[in-house]
CSV table of C-alpha atoms in Angstrom, one decimal:
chain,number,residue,atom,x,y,z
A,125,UNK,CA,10.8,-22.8,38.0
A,126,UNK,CA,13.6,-21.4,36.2
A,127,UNK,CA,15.4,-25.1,35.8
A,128,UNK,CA,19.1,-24.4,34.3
A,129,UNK,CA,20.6,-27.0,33.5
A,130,UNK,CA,24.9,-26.5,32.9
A,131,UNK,CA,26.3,-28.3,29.0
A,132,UNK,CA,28.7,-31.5,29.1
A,133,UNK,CA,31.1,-29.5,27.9
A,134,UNK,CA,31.2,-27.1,31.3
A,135,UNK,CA,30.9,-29.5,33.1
A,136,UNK,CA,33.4,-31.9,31.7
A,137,UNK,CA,36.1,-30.1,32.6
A,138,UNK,CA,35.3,-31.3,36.3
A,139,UNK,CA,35.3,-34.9,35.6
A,140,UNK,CA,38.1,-37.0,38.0
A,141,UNK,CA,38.4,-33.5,39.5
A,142,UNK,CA,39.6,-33.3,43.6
A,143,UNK,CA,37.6,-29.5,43.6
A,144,UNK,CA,35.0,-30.1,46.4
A,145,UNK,CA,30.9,-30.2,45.2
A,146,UNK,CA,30.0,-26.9,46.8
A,147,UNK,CA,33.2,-25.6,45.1
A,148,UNK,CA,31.6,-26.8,42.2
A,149,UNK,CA,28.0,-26.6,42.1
A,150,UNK,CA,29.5,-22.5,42.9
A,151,UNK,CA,31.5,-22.1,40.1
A,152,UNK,CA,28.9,-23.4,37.7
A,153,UNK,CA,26.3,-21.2,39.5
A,154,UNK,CA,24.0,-24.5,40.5
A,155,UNK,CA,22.1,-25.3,43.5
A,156,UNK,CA,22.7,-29.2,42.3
A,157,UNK,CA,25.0,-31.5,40.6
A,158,UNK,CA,23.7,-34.9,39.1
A,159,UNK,CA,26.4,-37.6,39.5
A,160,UNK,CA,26.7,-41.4,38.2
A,161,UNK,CA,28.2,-44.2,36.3
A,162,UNK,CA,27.7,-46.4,34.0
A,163,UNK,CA,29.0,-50.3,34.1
A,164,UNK,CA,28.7,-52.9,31.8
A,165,UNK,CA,29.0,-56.1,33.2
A,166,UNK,CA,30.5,-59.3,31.2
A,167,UNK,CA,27.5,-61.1,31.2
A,168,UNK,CA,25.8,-57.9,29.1
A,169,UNK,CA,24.6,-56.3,32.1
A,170,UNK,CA,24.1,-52.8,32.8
A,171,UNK,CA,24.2,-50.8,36.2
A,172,UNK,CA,23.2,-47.1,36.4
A,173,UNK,CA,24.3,-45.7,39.4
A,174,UNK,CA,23.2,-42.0,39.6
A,175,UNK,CA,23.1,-39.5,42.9
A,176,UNK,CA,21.8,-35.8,43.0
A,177,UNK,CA,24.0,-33.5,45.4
A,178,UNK,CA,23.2,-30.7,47.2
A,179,UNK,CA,25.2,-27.9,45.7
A,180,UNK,CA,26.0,-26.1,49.0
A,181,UNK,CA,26.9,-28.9,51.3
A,182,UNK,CA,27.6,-32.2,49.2
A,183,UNK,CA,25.1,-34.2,50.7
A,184,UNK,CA,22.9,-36.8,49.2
A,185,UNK,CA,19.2,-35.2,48.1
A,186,UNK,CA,18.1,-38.7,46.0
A,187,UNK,CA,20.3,-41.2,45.0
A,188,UNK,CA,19.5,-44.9,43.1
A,189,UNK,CA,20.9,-47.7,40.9
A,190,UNK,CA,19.0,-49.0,37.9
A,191,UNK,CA,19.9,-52.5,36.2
A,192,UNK,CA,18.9,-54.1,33.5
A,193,UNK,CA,20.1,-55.9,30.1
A,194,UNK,CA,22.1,-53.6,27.8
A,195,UNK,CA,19.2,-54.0,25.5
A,196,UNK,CA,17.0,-52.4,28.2
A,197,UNK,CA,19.6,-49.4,28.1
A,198,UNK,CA,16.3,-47.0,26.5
A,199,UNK,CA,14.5,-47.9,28.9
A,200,UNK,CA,16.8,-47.3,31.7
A,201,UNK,CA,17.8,-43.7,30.6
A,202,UNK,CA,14.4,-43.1,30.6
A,203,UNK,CA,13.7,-44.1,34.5
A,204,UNK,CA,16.9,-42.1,35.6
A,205,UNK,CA,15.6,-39.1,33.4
A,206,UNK,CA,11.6,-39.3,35.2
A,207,UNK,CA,13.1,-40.3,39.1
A,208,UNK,CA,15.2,-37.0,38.6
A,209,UNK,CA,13.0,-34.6,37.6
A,210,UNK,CA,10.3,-35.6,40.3
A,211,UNK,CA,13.1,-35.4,42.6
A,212,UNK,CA,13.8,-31.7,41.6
A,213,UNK,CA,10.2,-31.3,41.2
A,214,UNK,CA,10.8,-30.3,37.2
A,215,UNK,CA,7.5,-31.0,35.0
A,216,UNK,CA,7.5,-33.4,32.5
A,217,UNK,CA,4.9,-32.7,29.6
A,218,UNK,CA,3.1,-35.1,28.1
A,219,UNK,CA,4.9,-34.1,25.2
A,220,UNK,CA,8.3,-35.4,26.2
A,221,UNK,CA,6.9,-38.2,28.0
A,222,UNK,CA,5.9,-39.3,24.6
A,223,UNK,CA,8.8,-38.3,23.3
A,224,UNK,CA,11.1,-40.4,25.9
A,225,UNK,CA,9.2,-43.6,25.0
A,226,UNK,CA,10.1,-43.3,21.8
A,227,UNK,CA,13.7,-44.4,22.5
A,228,UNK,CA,12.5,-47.9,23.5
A,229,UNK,CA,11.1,-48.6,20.5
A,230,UNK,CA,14.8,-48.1,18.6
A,231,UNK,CA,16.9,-50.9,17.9
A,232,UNK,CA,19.2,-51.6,20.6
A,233,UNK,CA,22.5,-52.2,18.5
A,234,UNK,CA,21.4,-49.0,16.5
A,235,UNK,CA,20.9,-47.2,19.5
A,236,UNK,CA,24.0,-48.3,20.7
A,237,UNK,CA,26.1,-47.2,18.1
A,238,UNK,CA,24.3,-43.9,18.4
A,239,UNK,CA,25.4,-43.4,22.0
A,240,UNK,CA,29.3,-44.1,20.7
A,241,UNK,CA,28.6,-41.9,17.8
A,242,UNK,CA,27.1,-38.2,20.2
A,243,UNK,CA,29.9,-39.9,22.9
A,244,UNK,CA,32.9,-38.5,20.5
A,245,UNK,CA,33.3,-34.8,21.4
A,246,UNK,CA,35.7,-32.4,19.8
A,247,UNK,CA,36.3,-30.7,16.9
A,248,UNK,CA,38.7,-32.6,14.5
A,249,UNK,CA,38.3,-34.5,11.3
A,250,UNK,CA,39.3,-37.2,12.7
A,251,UNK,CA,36.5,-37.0,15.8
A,252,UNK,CA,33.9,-35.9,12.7
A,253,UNK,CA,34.4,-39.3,10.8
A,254,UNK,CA,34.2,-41.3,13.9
A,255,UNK,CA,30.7,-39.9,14.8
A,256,UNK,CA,29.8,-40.2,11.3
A,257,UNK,CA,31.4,-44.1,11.6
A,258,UNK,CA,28.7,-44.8,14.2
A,259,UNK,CA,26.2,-42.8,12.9
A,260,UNK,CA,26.2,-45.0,9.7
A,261,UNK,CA,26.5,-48.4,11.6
A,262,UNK,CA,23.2,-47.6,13.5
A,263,UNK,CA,21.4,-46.3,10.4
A,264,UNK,CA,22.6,-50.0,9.0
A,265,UNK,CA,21.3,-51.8,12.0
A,266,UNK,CA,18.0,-49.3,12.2
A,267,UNK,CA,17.1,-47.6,8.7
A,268,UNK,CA,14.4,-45.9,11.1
A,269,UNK,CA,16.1,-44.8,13.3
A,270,UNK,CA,15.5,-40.8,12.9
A,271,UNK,CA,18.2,-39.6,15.5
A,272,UNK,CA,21.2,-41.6,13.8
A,273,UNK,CA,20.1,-39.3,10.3
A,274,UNK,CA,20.4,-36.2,12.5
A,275,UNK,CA,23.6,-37.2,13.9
A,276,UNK,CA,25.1,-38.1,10.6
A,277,UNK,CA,23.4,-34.7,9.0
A,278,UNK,CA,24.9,-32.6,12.1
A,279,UNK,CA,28.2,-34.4,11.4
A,280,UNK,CA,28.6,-33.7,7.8
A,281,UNK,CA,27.4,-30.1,8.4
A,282,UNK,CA,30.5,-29.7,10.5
A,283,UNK,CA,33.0,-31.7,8.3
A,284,UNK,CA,31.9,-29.4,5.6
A,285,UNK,CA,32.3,-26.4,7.9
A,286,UNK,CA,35.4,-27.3,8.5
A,287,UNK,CA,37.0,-27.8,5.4
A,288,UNK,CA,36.8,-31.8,5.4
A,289,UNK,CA,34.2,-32.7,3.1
A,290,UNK,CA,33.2,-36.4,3.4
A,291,UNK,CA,33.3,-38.5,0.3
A,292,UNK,CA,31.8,-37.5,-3.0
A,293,UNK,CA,29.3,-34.8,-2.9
A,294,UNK,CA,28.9,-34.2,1.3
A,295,UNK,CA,25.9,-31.5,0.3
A,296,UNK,CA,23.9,-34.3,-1.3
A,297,UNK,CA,24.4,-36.9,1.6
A,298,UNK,CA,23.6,-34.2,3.9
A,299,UNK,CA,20.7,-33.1,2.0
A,300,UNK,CA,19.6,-37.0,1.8
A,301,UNK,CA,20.1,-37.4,5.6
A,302,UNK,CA,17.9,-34.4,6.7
A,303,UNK,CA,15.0,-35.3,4.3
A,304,UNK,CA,15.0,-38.8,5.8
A,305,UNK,CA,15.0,-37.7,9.0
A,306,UNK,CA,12.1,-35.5,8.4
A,307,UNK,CA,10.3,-37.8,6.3
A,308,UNK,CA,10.7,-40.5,9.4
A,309,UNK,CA,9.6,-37.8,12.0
A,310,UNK,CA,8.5,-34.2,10.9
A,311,UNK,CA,8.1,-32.8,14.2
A,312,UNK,CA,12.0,-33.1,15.1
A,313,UNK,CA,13.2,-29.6,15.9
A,314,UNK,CA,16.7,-30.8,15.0
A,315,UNK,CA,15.5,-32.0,11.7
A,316,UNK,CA,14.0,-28.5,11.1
A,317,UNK,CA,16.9,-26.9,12.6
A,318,UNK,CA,19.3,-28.3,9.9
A,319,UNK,CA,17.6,-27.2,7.1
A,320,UNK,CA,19.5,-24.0,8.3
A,321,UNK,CA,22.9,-26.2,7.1
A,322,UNK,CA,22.1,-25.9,3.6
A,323,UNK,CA,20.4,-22.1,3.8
A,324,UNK,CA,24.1,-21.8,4.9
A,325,UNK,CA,26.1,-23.3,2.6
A,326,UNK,CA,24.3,-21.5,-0.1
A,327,UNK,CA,25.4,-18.3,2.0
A,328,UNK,CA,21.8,-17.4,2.4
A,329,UNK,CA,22.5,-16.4,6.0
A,330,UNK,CA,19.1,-14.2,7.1
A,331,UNK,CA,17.1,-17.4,6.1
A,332,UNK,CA,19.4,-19.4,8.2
A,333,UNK,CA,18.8,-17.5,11.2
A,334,UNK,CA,15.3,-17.3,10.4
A,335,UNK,CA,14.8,-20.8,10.7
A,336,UNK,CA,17.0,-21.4,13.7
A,337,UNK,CA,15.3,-18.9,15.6
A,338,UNK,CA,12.2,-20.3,15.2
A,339,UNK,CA,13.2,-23.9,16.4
A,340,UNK,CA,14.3,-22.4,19.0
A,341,UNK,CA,10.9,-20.1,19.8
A,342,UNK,CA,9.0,-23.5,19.3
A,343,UNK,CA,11.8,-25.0,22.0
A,344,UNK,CA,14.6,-28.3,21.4
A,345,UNK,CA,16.8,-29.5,23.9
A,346,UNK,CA,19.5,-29.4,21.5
A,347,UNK,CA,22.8,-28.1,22.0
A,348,UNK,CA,24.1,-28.1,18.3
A,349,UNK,CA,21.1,-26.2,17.3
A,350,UNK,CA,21.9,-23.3,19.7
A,351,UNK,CA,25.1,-23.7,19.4
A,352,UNK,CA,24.8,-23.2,15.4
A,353,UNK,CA,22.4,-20.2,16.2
A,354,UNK,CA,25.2,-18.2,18.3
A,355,UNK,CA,27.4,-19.1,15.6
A,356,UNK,CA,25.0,-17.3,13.1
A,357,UNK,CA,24.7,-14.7,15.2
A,358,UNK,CA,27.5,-14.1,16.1
């Protein structure tokens, strides 16, 4: 009940950090922290190691290691996601049990380049044309691959937002990437949720927020989507 969970970009901040867990976990208002790594071996090997910590004392509540090919990585993410939400006793609906099986159908160099691609945080041109870089490698490797047309749409929204339009017309790739990505999967609250982009760039801002609010009635787990519907309200 009442499952919080704290944004990468809060928590960031604490990464290679000498402030103690309870410090922590008090600071960001948590009763846990989730902890890990991620190595990739030489001979293509990868080794999950992830460890949920009591937020007042530090100790160990569950921890485990998961390994497996890279190609496996889908299915990995999706054992780390289900062991730690039984272990905080969080419900899974069938719904996003569905939803997380979906990943292991993607292709694995696709999805690889997608994990690079939402793995390049800030706000810079030159951060916006690497995501869009990677977002465009795994839409190569996986002209399926719905998430890679979001990440590319939510990229060129920005760019555009910013005053860095990307190559010659940016509203008509973004248009383009958001109809494929609905076209591939209409249920995606993200893919809904950027319609919102071009309601926006035509300046027709109470349909914007319209739309934003209700993907986010309906519910997403997406950041950028509620972080473009503070923007609109605010």
């Amino acid at each position: 009940e009442n499952l919080g969970v704290t944004g990468y970009t809060s928590a960031s901040r604490y990464k290679d950090s000498e402030i103690s867990i309870p410090e922590i976990a008090r600071e960001l208002d948590r009763d846990a922290l989730l902890t890990g790594s991620v190595i990739h071996l030489e001979n293509d090997e990868i080794i999950i190691t992830a460890s949920l910590l009591e937020g007042t004392t530090g100790e160990s509540r569950w921890g485990n290691q998961f390994k497996g090919p890279s190609e496996d990585l889908p299915r990995l993410q999706r054992e780390v996601i289900l062991e730690v939400t039984q272990n905080i006793k969080a419900i899974v609906t069938p719904e996003q049990e569905i939803n997380l099986a979906k990943w292991e159908n993607v292709n694995k160099k696709a999805f690889e380049y997608y994990l690079h691609g939402i793995a390049e945080k800030g706000y810079s041109e030159e951060v916006g044309n690497r995501r869009l870089h990677f977002a465009e490698l795994a839409i190569e490797e996986d002209p399926n691959f719905a998430s890679a047309y979001i990440l590319k749409a939510q990229t060129l929204s920005l760019l555009i937002y910013w005053g860095f339009p990307h190559g010659d017309d940016p509203v008509k790739q973004l248009k383009a990437s958001i109809d494929r990505a609905i076209a591939i999967d209409p249920q995606m609250p993200e893919a809904r949720a950027l319609t919102a982009s071009i309601a926006l760039i035509d300046r027709n801002f109470g349909t914007a927020e319209q739309i934003l609010a209700q993907v986010v009635k309906d519910g997403t787990n997406d950041a950028e989507t509620y972080r473009q519907f503070a923007e609109i309200l605010g």
